[in-house]
Short mmCIF file of C-alpha atoms in Angstrom, two decimals:
data_model
loop_
_atom_site.label_atom_id
_atom_site.label_comp_id
_atom_site.label_asym_id
_atom_site.label_seq_id
_atom_site.Cartn_x
_atom_site.Cartn_y
_atom_site.Cartn_z
CA MET A 1 -0.11 -29.37 -3.32
CA SER A 2 1.63 -30.03 -6.59
CA ASP A 3 5.32 -30.09 -7.15
CA SER A 4 6.13 -26.81 -8.81
CA ALA A 5 9.88 -26.74 -8.34
CA VAL A 6 11.44 -23.96 -10.37
CA ASP A 7 14.90 -24.36 -11.87
CA PRO A 8 17.36 -21.51 -12.26
CA ALA A 9 17.01 -21.62 -16.11
CA GLU A 10 13.32 -20.84 -15.74
CA VAL A 11 14.07 -17.91 -13.43
CA ARG A 12 16.63 -16.69 -15.94
CA HIS A 13 14.01 -16.89 -18.74
CA VAL A 14 11.46 -14.83 -16.71
CA ALA A 15 14.17 -12.34 -15.74
CA ASP A 16 14.97 -11.90 -19.44
CA LEU A 17 11.29 -11.30 -20.22
CA ALA A 18 11.11 -8.77 -17.39
CA ARG A 19 14.42 -7.13 -18.44
CA VAL A 20 16.10 -7.54 -15.07
CA ASP A 21 19.65 -8.87 -14.82
CA LEU A 22 20.31 -11.21 -11.93
CA ASP A 23 23.60 -12.41 -10.48
CA GLU A 24 24.20 -16.14 -9.92
CA ALA A 25 23.47 -15.99 -6.19
CA GLU A 26 20.14 -14.23 -6.76
CA LEU A 27 19.25 -16.74 -9.42
CA GLU A 28 19.81 -19.71 -7.07
CA ARG A 29 18.00 -18.00 -4.18
CA PHE A 30 14.97 -17.02 -6.34
CA ALA A 31 14.71 -20.52 -7.86
CA GLU A 32 14.46 -21.96 -4.37
CA GLN A 33 11.95 -19.30 -3.07
CA PHE A 34 9.77 -19.32 -6.17
CA GLY A 35 8.90 -23.01 -5.84
CA GLU A 36 7.59 -22.38 -2.33
CA ILE A 37 5.76 -19.12 -3.23
CA LEU A 38 4.15 -20.59 -6.39
CA ASP A 39 3.02 -23.61 -4.34
CA ALA A 40 1.19 -21.20 -2.05
CA PHE A 41 -0.34 -19.45 -5.08
CA GLU A 42 -1.56 -22.82 -6.31
CA THR A 43 -4.05 -23.04 -3.41
CA LEU A 44 -6.06 -20.61 -5.51
CA GLU A 45 -7.17 -23.72 -7.42
CA GLU A 46 -9.59 -24.27 -4.58
CA VAL A 47 -11.40 -20.98 -5.27
CA PRO A 48 -14.87 -21.61 -6.76
CA GLU A 49 -15.83 -19.83 -9.95
CA VAL A 50 -17.49 -16.60 -8.87
CA GLU A 51 -19.87 -14.39 -10.71
CA ARG A 52 -18.08 -11.09 -11.11
CA GLU A 53 -20.02 -7.89 -10.49
CA ALA A 54 -20.64 -6.29 -13.88
CA ASP A 55 -21.69 -2.81 -12.81
CA LEU A 56 -18.43 -1.08 -13.65
CA VAL A 57 -18.59 2.03 -15.80
CA ASN A 58 -15.99 3.82 -17.83
CA VAL A 59 -15.19 7.31 -16.69
CA MET A 60 -14.29 9.46 -19.64
CA ARG A 61 -13.38 13.12 -20.01
CA PRO A 62 -13.45 15.25 -23.07
CA ASP A 63 -10.28 14.99 -25.10
CA GLU A 64 -9.06 18.55 -24.60
CA ARG A 65 -5.62 20.07 -24.78
CA LYS A 66 -4.39 20.90 -21.30
CA GLU A 67 -1.33 22.38 -19.84
CA SER A 68 1.46 19.86 -19.43
CA LEU A 69 5.07 19.77 -18.29
CA ASP A 70 7.27 21.98 -20.45
CA GLN A 71 10.30 20.54 -22.15
CA GLU A 72 12.73 21.65 -19.46
CA GLN A 73 10.64 20.07 -16.68
CA ALA A 74 10.17 16.88 -18.66
CA LEU A 75 13.93 16.54 -19.17
CA GLN A 76 15.06 17.65 -15.69
CA ASN A 77 15.63 14.13 -14.36
CA ALA A 78 17.11 12.72 -17.55
CA GLU A 79 20.30 12.64 -19.51
CA ASP A 80 19.43 14.73 -22.50
CA GLU A 81 21.00 15.81 -25.74
CA GLU A 82 19.87 19.04 -27.40
CA GLY A 83 16.42 18.89 -25.85
CA PHE A 84 15.84 15.16 -26.42
CA PHE A 85 15.98 12.19 -24.10
CA LYS A 86 19.15 10.28 -24.66
CA GLY A 87 18.59 6.51 -24.69
CA PRO A 88 20.70 3.49 -25.46
CA LYS A 89 21.09 1.94 -28.89
CA VAL A 90 17.87 0.34 -30.11
CA SER A 91 19.54 -2.60 -31.84
CA MET B 1 17.90 8.81 19.09
CA SER B 2 17.41 8.55 15.38
CA TYR B 3 14.86 6.07 14.06
CA ASN B 4 15.79 6.74 10.42
CA ALA B 5 12.18 7.78 9.87
CA PHE B 6 13.07 10.34 7.21
CA ILE B 7 14.82 9.90 3.88
CA THR B 8 14.84 13.63 3.16
CA ARG B 9 14.38 16.40 5.71
CA GLU B 10 13.31 19.52 3.90
CA THR B 11 10.59 21.84 5.12
CA ILE B 12 7.76 22.67 2.77
CA GLU B 13 5.61 25.51 4.08
CA GLY B 14 1.90 25.54 3.47
CA GLU B 15 -0.63 28.41 3.59
CA GLU B 16 -0.87 30.46 6.72
CA ASP B 17 -4.46 29.57 7.50
CA GLY B 18 -6.46 26.39 7.31
CA PRO B 19 -7.57 23.42 9.33
CA LEU B 20 -4.00 22.10 9.53
CA ALA B 21 -2.27 25.40 10.32
CA GLY B 22 0.52 24.90 12.83
CA LYS B 23 0.61 21.14 12.22
CA THR B 24 3.47 19.16 10.66
CA VAL B 25 2.47 16.37 8.30
CA ALA B 26 5.26 14.00 7.23
CA VAL B 27 4.77 12.56 3.73
CA LYS B 28 5.76 9.07 2.59
CA ASP B 29 8.46 9.17 -0.03
CA ASN B 30 6.37 7.70 -2.85
CA ILE B 31 4.14 10.76 -2.90
CA SER B 32 5.42 13.49 -5.25
CA THR B 33 6.53 16.85 -3.86
CA GLU B 34 7.45 19.49 -6.39
CA GLY B 35 11.14 20.38 -6.19
CA VAL B 36 11.82 17.97 -3.28
CA ARG B 37 13.46 14.61 -3.92
CA THR B 38 11.06 11.66 -3.94
CA THR B 39 12.85 8.33 -3.90
CA CYS B 40 10.30 5.59 -3.20
CA GLY B 41 13.02 4.14 -0.93
CA SER B 42 14.84 3.06 -4.05
CA ALA B 43 18.30 3.63 -5.54
CA MET B 44 16.47 3.77 -8.84
CA LEU B 45 15.00 7.20 -7.83
CA GLU B 46 17.80 8.36 -5.51
CA GLU B 47 18.16 11.66 -7.43
CA TYR B 48 14.60 12.02 -8.70
CA VAL B 49 12.98 15.41 -8.16
CA PRO B 50 9.31 15.59 -9.25
CA PRO B 51 8.24 18.57 -11.33
CA TYR B 52 4.81 18.67 -9.70
CA ASP B 53 2.93 18.04 -6.43
CA ALA B 54 0.65 15.07 -5.79
CA ALA B 55 -3.02 16.01 -5.34
CA VAL B 56 -2.86 15.19 -1.61
CA VAL B 57 0.25 17.41 -1.18
CA GLU B 58 -1.61 20.34 -2.77
CA ARG B 59 -4.44 19.78 -0.35
CA LEU B 60 -2.11 19.54 2.68
CA LEU B 61 -0.44 22.82 1.75
CA GLU B 62 -3.79 24.58 1.07
CA ALA B 63 -4.94 23.37 4.48
CA GLY B 64 -2.00 25.12 6.12
CA ALA B 65 0.12 22.09 6.96
CA THR B 66 3.90 22.18 7.08
CA ILE B 67 5.66 19.18 5.54
CA PRO B 68 8.83 18.47 7.58
CA GLY B 69 10.22 15.91 5.11
CA LYS B 70 9.77 12.68 3.23
CA THR B 71 9.55 9.46 5.18
CA ASN B 72 11.32 6.15 4.85
CA MET B 73 9.52 3.17 3.32
CA ASP B 74 9.98 -0.30 1.96
CA GLU B 75 11.28 0.08 -1.57
CA PHE B 76 8.32 1.00 -3.83
CA GLY B 77 6.00 0.04 -0.98
CA MET B 78 6.96 -3.61 -1.15
CA GLY B 79 7.42 -4.95 2.34
CA THR B 80 5.93 -5.42 5.77
CA THR B 81 8.83 -4.18 7.90
CA THR B 82 10.49 -1.04 6.35
CA GLU B 83 13.74 -2.98 6.05
CA THR B 84 13.93 -3.10 2.25
CA SER B 85 14.58 0.66 1.81
CA ALA B 86 17.71 1.56 -0.11
CA PHE B 87 18.23 4.17 2.66
CA GLY B 88 18.45 1.67 5.53
CA PRO B 89 15.83 0.26 7.91
CA THR B 90 13.63 2.32 10.22
CA ASP B 91 13.52 1.48 13.94
CA ASN B 92 10.31 1.29 15.96
CA PRO B 93 10.02 4.10 18.57
CA ALA B 94 7.34 2.09 20.39
CA ALA B 95 9.52 -1.06 20.63
CA GLU B 96 13.15 -0.22 19.92
CA GLY B 97 15.17 -2.88 18.11
CA ARG B 98 12.02 -4.08 16.38
CA VAL B 99 10.56 -3.22 12.99
CA PRO B 100 8.01 -0.39 12.77
CA GLY B 101 5.97 -2.40 10.23
CA GLY B 102 5.75 -1.54 6.57
CA SER B 103 5.67 -0.24 4.08
CA SER B 104 4.82 3.16 5.58
CA GLY B 105 7.14 2.50 8.55
CA GLY B 106 8.87 5.87 8.33
CA SER B 107 5.56 7.73 8.46
CA ALA B 108 4.37 5.76 11.50
CA ALA B 109 7.75 6.06 13.27
CA ALA B 110 7.79 9.81 12.66
CA VAL B 111 4.42 10.15 14.40
CA ALA B 112 5.19 7.69 17.20
CA ALA B 113 8.48 9.43 17.97
CA GLY B 114 6.86 12.91 17.90
CA GLU B 115 8.98 13.95 14.91
CA ALA B 116 5.79 14.91 13.09
CA ASP B 117 2.24 15.63 14.34
CA LEU B 118 0.68 13.56 11.58
CA ALA B 119 1.76 11.65 8.51
CA LEU B 120 0.60 10.27 5.18
CA GLY B 121 1.21 6.70 4.19
CA THR B 122 -0.02 4.48 1.39
CA ASP B 123 -1.85 1.20 1.83
CA THR B 124 -1.71 -1.37 -0.95
CA GLY B 125 -2.12 -4.50 1.22
CA GLY B 126 -2.00 -3.01 4.72
CA SER B 127 0.91 -0.60 4.52
CA VAL B 128 -0.80 2.09 6.62
CA ARG B 129 -2.51 -0.23 9.07
CA CYS B 130 0.47 -2.51 9.73
CA PRO B 131 2.91 0.21 10.80
CA ALA B 132 0.14 1.91 12.78
CA ALA B 133 -0.42 -1.35 14.69
CA PHE B 134 3.30 -1.93 15.26
CA THR B 135 3.96 1.61 16.55
CA GLY B 136 0.88 2.16 18.65
CA THR B 137 -0.59 4.81 16.35
CA VAL B 138 -3.82 5.11 14.33
CA GLY B 139 -3.95 4.47 10.57
CA ILE B 140 -6.84 4.65 8.14
CA LYS B 141 -7.02 2.91 4.79
CA PRO B 142 -9.80 4.80 2.98
CA THR B 143 -12.36 3.31 0.61
CA TYR B 144 -10.86 2.96 -2.89
CA GLY B 145 -11.69 6.18 -4.77
CA LEU B 146 -12.10 8.46 -1.75
CA VAL B 147 -8.54 9.94 -2.07
CA SER B 148 -6.81 10.92 -5.27
CA ARG B 149 -3.75 8.94 -6.30
CA TYR B 150 -2.54 11.65 -8.70
CA GLY B 151 1.19 12.06 -8.01
CA LEU B 152 1.50 8.80 -6.09
CA ILE B 153 4.22 6.70 -7.71
CA ALA B 154 2.16 3.63 -8.38
CA TYR B 155 2.92 0.05 -7.42
CA ALA B 156 -0.47 -1.73 -7.73
CA ASN B 157 -3.12 0.77 -8.90
CA SER B 158 -6.23 -1.31 -8.31
CA LEU B 159 -5.39 -1.81 -4.64
CA GLU B 160 -3.62 1.27 -3.26
CA GLN B 161 -4.93 4.29 -1.39
CA ILE B 162 -3.22 7.12 0.41
CA GLY B 163 -4.17 7.24 4.09
CA PRO B 164 -3.47 9.18 7.33
CA ILE B 165 -1.41 8.07 10.37
CA ALA B 166 -1.94 9.99 13.60
CA PRO B 167 -1.67 9.67 17.44
CA SER B 168 -5.53 9.58 17.79
CA VAL B 169 -8.57 8.60 15.71
CA GLU B 170 -9.88 12.17 15.73
CA GLU B 171 -6.63 13.58 14.34
CA ALA B 172 -6.43 10.84 11.66
CA ALA B 173 -10.04 11.73 10.72
CA GLU B 174 -9.19 15.45 10.44
CA LEU B 175 -6.33 14.63 8.11
CA LEU B 176 -8.50 12.30 6.04
CA GLU B 177 -11.05 15.07 5.69
CA VAL B 178 -8.39 17.31 4.14
CA ILE B 179 -7.15 14.82 1.58
CA ALA B 180 -10.45 13.22 0.59
CA GLY B 181 -12.40 14.26 -2.48
CA LEU B 182 -12.96 14.22 -6.19
CA ASP B 183 -9.96 14.95 -8.41
CA ASP B 184 -10.36 15.19 -12.18
CA ARG B 185 -6.78 14.01 -12.64
CA ASP B 186 -7.63 10.62 -11.07
CA SER B 187 -10.68 9.14 -12.75
CA THR B 188 -11.05 6.51 -10.06
CA THR B 189 -11.97 9.13 -7.45
CA ARG B 190 -15.55 9.52 -6.42
CA ASP B 191 -17.44 12.39 -4.87
CA ALA B 192 -18.69 10.40 -1.92
CA HIS B 193 -20.47 13.15 -0.05
CA GLU B 194 -23.85 11.53 -0.70
CA GLU B 195 -22.71 8.19 0.77
CA VAL B 196 -20.54 9.51 3.56
CA GLY B 197 -21.68 12.82 4.74
CA GLU B 198 -24.30 14.26 6.94
CA ARG B 199 -26.17 17.49 6.29
CA SER B 200 -24.78 20.63 7.85
CA PRO B 201 -27.29 23.28 9.00
CA ASP B 202 -27.08 25.04 5.63
CA GLY B 203 -28.03 21.86 3.76
CA VAL B 204 -24.60 21.05 2.37
CA ARG B 205 -23.37 17.56 2.90
CA GLU B 206 -19.99 17.27 4.53
CA TYR B 207 -17.68 14.36 5.19
CA ALA B 208 -17.56 15.40 8.85
CA PHE B 209 -15.11 12.56 9.58
CA ALA B 210 -13.68 14.20 12.71
CA ASP B 211 -17.17 14.78 14.10
CA ALA B 212 -17.76 11.06 13.91
CA ALA B 213 -14.96 10.44 16.38
CA ASP B 214 -17.30 10.81 19.37
CA GLY B 215 -16.59 7.42 21.01
CA ASP B 216 -20.25 6.43 20.94
CA VAL B 217 -20.50 2.69 20.30
CA ASP B 218 -23.78 2.07 22.11
CA GLY B 219 -25.75 -0.34 19.96
CA LEU B 220 -22.86 -1.04 17.55
CA GLU B 221 -22.89 -4.59 16.11
CA ILE B 222 -19.43 -6.01 15.45
CA GLY B 223 -18.77 -9.09 13.30
CA ILE B 224 -15.59 -11.02 14.01
CA PRO B 225 -14.39 -13.18 11.12
CA THR B 226 -13.04 -16.32 12.79
CA GLU B 227 -10.59 -16.87 9.88
CA LEU B 228 -8.66 -13.76 10.92
CA LEU B 229 -8.01 -15.10 14.44
CA GLU B 230 -6.84 -18.54 13.30
CA GLY B 231 -3.10 -18.88 13.49
CA ALA B 232 -2.60 -15.52 15.17
CA ASP B 233 -0.09 -15.18 18.00
CA GLU B 234 -1.65 -15.97 21.38
CA ARG B 235 -0.51 -12.70 22.92
CA VAL B 236 -2.15 -10.78 20.07
CA VAL B 237 -5.45 -12.70 20.36
CA GLU B 238 -5.58 -12.08 24.08
CA THR B 239 -5.08 -8.33 23.64
CA PHE B 240 -7.63 -8.30 20.86
CA TRP B 241 -10.31 -9.83 23.03
CA ASP B 242 -9.57 -7.36 25.85
CA ALA B 243 -10.26 -4.50 23.41
CA ILE B 244 -13.51 -6.17 22.26
CA ASP B 245 -14.50 -6.52 25.96
CA GLU B 246 -13.86 -2.81 26.32
CA LEU B 247 -16.20 -2.02 23.37
CA GLU B 248 -18.77 -4.38 24.80
CA ALA B 249 -18.61 -2.59 28.15
CA ARG B 250 -19.49 0.60 26.26
CA GLY B 251 -22.60 -0.82 24.66
CA ALA B 252 -21.39 -2.67 21.57
CA SER B 253 -22.17 -6.30 20.94
CA TYR B 254 -20.44 -8.86 18.74
CA HIS B 255 -20.94 -12.13 16.90
CA GLU B 256 -18.52 -14.44 15.17
CA VAL B 257 -18.83 -14.86 11.42
CA ALA B 258 -17.33 -17.40 9.03
CA MET B 259 -15.86 -15.97 5.78
CA GLU B 260 -14.37 -18.88 3.89
CA SER B 261 -12.93 -16.70 1.11
CA LEU B 262 -10.54 -15.04 3.53
CA SER B 263 -8.34 -18.12 3.72
CA HIS B 264 -7.36 -17.52 0.06
CA ALA B 265 -7.20 -13.73 0.10
CA VAL B 266 -3.47 -13.24 0.88
CA GLU B 267 -2.39 -15.45 -2.05
CA ALA B 268 -4.85 -13.68 -4.42
CA TYR B 269 -3.51 -10.36 -3.19
CA TYR B 270 0.09 -11.21 -3.94
CA VAL B 271 -0.69 -12.56 -7.40
CA ILE B 272 -2.60 -9.40 -8.30
CA ALA B 273 -0.17 -6.93 -6.63
CA MET B 274 2.89 -8.58 -8.24
CA SER B 275 1.25 -8.69 -11.62
CA GLU B 276 0.40 -4.97 -11.43
CA ALA B 277 3.93 -4.28 -10.12
CA SER B 278 5.56 -6.03 -13.00
CA SER B 279 3.67 -3.80 -15.40
CA ASN B 280 3.95 -0.56 -13.42
CA LEU B 281 7.68 -0.81 -12.82
CA ALA B 282 8.40 -1.27 -16.56
CA ARG B 283 8.78 2.49 -16.76
CA PHE B 284 11.99 2.43 -14.73
CA ASP B 285 14.36 2.01 -17.65
CA GLY B 286 16.94 4.67 -16.88
CA VAL B 287 15.97 6.91 -19.81
CA ARG B 288 13.59 9.59 -18.46
CA TYR B 289 14.82 9.30 -14.85
CA GLY B 290 16.93 7.03 -12.73
CA PRO B 291 20.56 5.99 -13.05
CA THR B 292 22.09 6.63 -16.46
CA PRO B 293 25.29 4.63 -16.46
CA GLU B 294 27.15 3.81 -19.60
CA TYR B 295 26.63 0.14 -20.43
CA GLU B 296 27.80 -1.61 -23.52
CA GLY B 297 24.99 -3.23 -25.44
CA ASN B 298 21.62 -2.71 -27.03
CA TRP B 299 18.52 -1.20 -25.46
CA ASN B 300 17.30 -4.42 -23.84
CA GLU B 301 20.70 -5.22 -22.32
CA GLU B 302 21.13 -1.69 -20.98
CA PHE B 303 17.57 -1.66 -19.60
CA ALA B 304 18.24 -4.95 -17.76
CA ALA B 305 21.55 -3.68 -16.38
CA VAL B 306 20.01 -0.42 -15.06
CA ARG B 307 17.30 -2.40 -13.38
CA GLU B 308 19.72 -4.84 -11.76
CA GLU B 309 21.60 -1.85 -10.33
CA GLY B 310 18.59 0.28 -9.35
CA PHE B 311 16.22 -2.26 -7.79
CA GLY B 312 16.58 -4.11 -4.49
CA GLU B 313 15.98 -7.78 -4.12
CA GLU B 314 12.33 -7.66 -2.94
CA VAL B 315 11.41 -5.47 -5.92
CA LYS B 316 13.10 -7.81 -8.34
CA ARG B 317 11.41 -10.81 -6.67
CA ARG B 318 7.96 -9.23 -7.17
CA ILE B 319 8.58 -8.09 -10.76
CA LEU B 320 9.71 -11.60 -11.67
CA LEU B 321 6.84 -13.35 -9.91
CA GLY B 322 4.41 -10.94 -11.51
CA THR B 323 5.88 -11.53 -14.90
CA TYR B 324 5.67 -15.29 -14.26
CA ALA B 325 1.98 -15.05 -13.18
CA LEU B 326 1.06 -13.11 -16.30
CA SER B 327 3.16 -15.10 -18.82
CA ALA B 328 1.62 -17.35 -21.46
CA GLY B 329 0.46 -20.67 -20.03
CA TYR B 330 0.26 -19.38 -16.45
CA HIS B 331 -2.18 -16.47 -16.78
CA ASP B 332 -5.28 -18.63 -16.26
CA LYS B 333 -3.65 -20.66 -13.54
CA TYR B 334 -2.64 -17.71 -11.33
CA TYR B 335 -4.03 -14.35 -12.43
CA LYS B 336 -7.52 -15.44 -13.43
CA GLN B 337 -7.97 -17.56 -10.28
CA ALA B 338 -6.79 -14.60 -8.18
CA GLN B 339 -9.44 -12.42 -9.79
CA ASP B 340 -12.07 -15.03 -8.92
CA ALA B 341 -10.86 -15.05 -5.35
CA ARG B 342 -11.04 -11.25 -5.29
CA ALA B 343 -14.68 -11.31 -6.35
CA TRP B 344 -15.38 -14.00 -3.79
CA VAL B 345 -13.80 -11.93 -1.02
CA LYS B 346 -15.98 -8.95 -2.03
CA GLN B 347 -19.13 -11.03 -1.82
CA ASP B 348 -18.17 -12.44 1.54
CA PHE B 349 -17.59 -8.89 2.93
CA ASP B 350 -20.92 -7.70 1.52
CA SER B 351 -22.70 -10.56 3.18
CA ALA B 352 -20.89 -10.20 6.54
CA LEU B 353 -21.49 -6.45 6.58
CA SER B 354 -25.21 -6.89 5.93
CA GLU B 355 -25.39 -8.31 9.48
CA ALA B 356 -22.88 -6.11 11.24
CA ASP B 357 -21.96 -2.39 11.32
CA VAL B 358 -18.25 -3.12 11.32
CA LEU B 359 -15.99 -6.18 11.27
CA ALA B 360 -13.14 -6.50 13.76
CA SER B 361 -9.86 -8.47 13.78
CA PRO B 362 -6.30 -8.07 15.00
CA THR B 363 -4.55 -5.79 12.46
CA MET B 364 -1.50 -8.02 12.36
CA PRO B 365 -1.43 -11.65 13.51
CA VAL B 366 1.95 -11.09 15.23
CA PRO B 367 3.57 -8.38 17.36
CA PRO B 368 6.42 -6.35 15.82
CA MET B 369 9.28 -8.62 14.74
CA GLU B 370 12.86 -8.08 15.72
CA ARG B 371 14.86 -6.25 13.07
CA GLY B 372 16.44 -8.60 10.53
CA GLU B 373 14.40 -11.57 11.72
CA SER B 374 12.20 -12.04 8.73
CA LEU B 375 14.16 -10.82 5.70
CA ASP B 376 15.28 -14.23 4.47
CA ASP B 377 11.91 -15.85 4.30
CA PRO B 378 9.66 -14.00 1.87
CA LEU B 379 6.72 -16.41 2.03
CA THR B 380 6.38 -16.12 5.82
CA MET B 381 6.61 -12.33 5.41
CA TYR B 382 3.84 -12.35 2.81
CA LEU B 383 1.57 -14.49 5.03
CA ALA B 384 1.87 -11.92 7.83
CA ASP B 385 -0.40 -9.70 5.71
CA ALA B 386 -3.32 -12.17 5.93
CA ASN B 387 -5.58 -9.82 7.94
CA THR B 388 -5.04 -6.59 6.03
CA THR B 389 -4.93 -7.65 2.33
CA PRO B 390 -8.60 -8.78 2.06
CA VAL B 391 -9.67 -5.17 2.65
CA ASN B 392 -7.71 -3.96 -0.35
CA LEU B 393 -9.06 -6.73 -2.55
CA ALA B 394 -12.59 -5.58 -1.64
CA ASN B 395 -11.68 -1.83 -1.86
CA LEU B 396 -13.25 -1.25 1.60
CA PRO B 397 -12.24 1.23 4.31
CA ALA B 398 -10.47 0.06 7.46
CA ILE B 399 -8.81 1.58 10.50
CA SER B 400 -6.15 0.27 12.85
CA VAL B 401 -6.33 1.54 16.41
CA PRO B 402 -4.12 0.60 19.34
CA ALA B 403 -5.75 -2.33 21.20
CA GLY B 404 -3.23 -2.35 24.01
CA GLU B 405 0.06 -4.12 24.57
CA THR B 406 1.10 -7.72 25.04
CA SER B 407 2.26 -8.69 28.50
CA ASP B 408 5.83 -8.14 27.26
CA GLY B 409 5.04 -4.58 26.26
CA LEU B 410 4.62 -4.88 22.45
CA PRO B 411 1.92 -2.86 20.67
CA VAL B 412 -1.08 -4.64 19.21
CA GLY B 413 -3.47 -3.10 16.74
CA LEU B 414 -7.22 -3.70 16.33
CA GLN B 415 -8.56 -3.45 12.80
CA LEU B 416 -12.12 -2.31 12.09
CA ILE B 417 -13.49 -2.78 8.59
CA GLY B 418 -16.52 -0.89 7.26
CA PRO B 419 -18.72 -0.99 4.17
CA ALA B 420 -17.69 1.07 1.13
CA PHE B 421 -17.61 4.75 2.09
CA GLY B 422 -18.44 3.73 5.69
CA GLU B 423 -15.50 5.82 6.98
CA ARG B 424 -17.70 7.44 9.63
CA GLU B 425 -18.66 4.08 11.08
CA ILE B 426 -15.14 2.82 11.52
CA ILE B 427 -13.98 6.24 12.85
CA ARG B 428 -16.76 6.27 15.42
CA ALA B 429 -16.10 2.67 16.52
CA GLY B 430 -12.31 3.19 16.63
CA SER B 431 -12.59 6.38 18.63
CA ALA B 432 -13.99 4.42 21.55
CA LEU B 433 -10.50 2.98 21.95
CA ALA B 434 -8.12 5.75 20.85
#
């Protein structure tokens, strides 16, 4: 097994990509656990190349207008402003 | 005593008549119920009320079932013990002080404690079969595509199916019959009558799952993958062989089979499941639902803060590992290899099932753990899913039935795996034991 130790800066980078804040304690804990877990994932190197089955088919339906949630239903779980979703600043 | 099996107790009445009239069916809290809070065991959805019913809920209500509430679960289905719920852990009615298994632990506990006649769970890597095994109940993971996932709050779409938990194989089969079937809102569903059913007198093919629960295993050939016994707890292995002896006494025979791919399945499962989770859970950004606190900052910063607050540690761990496995430079190393392993597992199952009617193994390699015992060691927890995850990778059906108890009184489950749409075979074989 290779040495895939993960340092906290790397975990911080992935957490930024995934848009999840972590506190310092979580960061330390995850760095420690990720090395061990990724080591286990590396055993997948031993898997031979396998011919994948190619008999998958797309299932399509006609592109028709159907009933959907109305505005009130769509907004019922959200903070809204005059019938719109209210989100944070974009920049 | 309370097992904390339910997150929300609210009665939803179904039609007056139907095959489930007079029965209560508890529903896992990641399956949408119109007007009734559906939390996924997460603070992120603590106040979420779906505006529509899942397809399986529509079918339950049409069949006359009464839903007594929404059951506790590992947050977003991520766990093997039902201890990662934001609403507290569930206890095991069949072994108090121990975990009920996960992630559908609330559903299994509700059935085991008699708080519901039947229940629905979801099985992404064993989440119906594991809690069934740990609570002495029966759980079925259907063939991928047999049951609609419309209205299921997804975690890993290519792996998960909704399945029944019940006190007996026949009752589980009855519930499966109600929820199975084509749904035009889930394009992965299949009308499997041709594969599954038998002809009724009027020429129409029916699933007839419950009819298959006749206990007749005379002439049944069972394959036992040796990889799934390796490393299992001795007490579990002993109980497993006792159950195989019982099937043999009733006319079945068995042979051992080597399936090399299975020793890589659990790692492949976690890479794929975490990758899908990292993508699926991107929708929880606090805008359309979820907590809407006032944070200072731009969209990205607020998004990250909402997710820190709303998600528990196991969910964050999987989102991060999934993001890692899919990120530039690592995709080929982890995700592509995992897909190769998945194809290999499928081939191995096809080959093993060409020489056996069903495959058998212990459902879980260990008896139910004590509560709190395994939370700090995620890798050990993930490896406990070694026997159930291969089935999800191969999209096959499997059932967990009680195999008996260890000498110290802990429930052990026997898993029977069938070919695609071979629900009747595993139901028939399982019904010889429960």
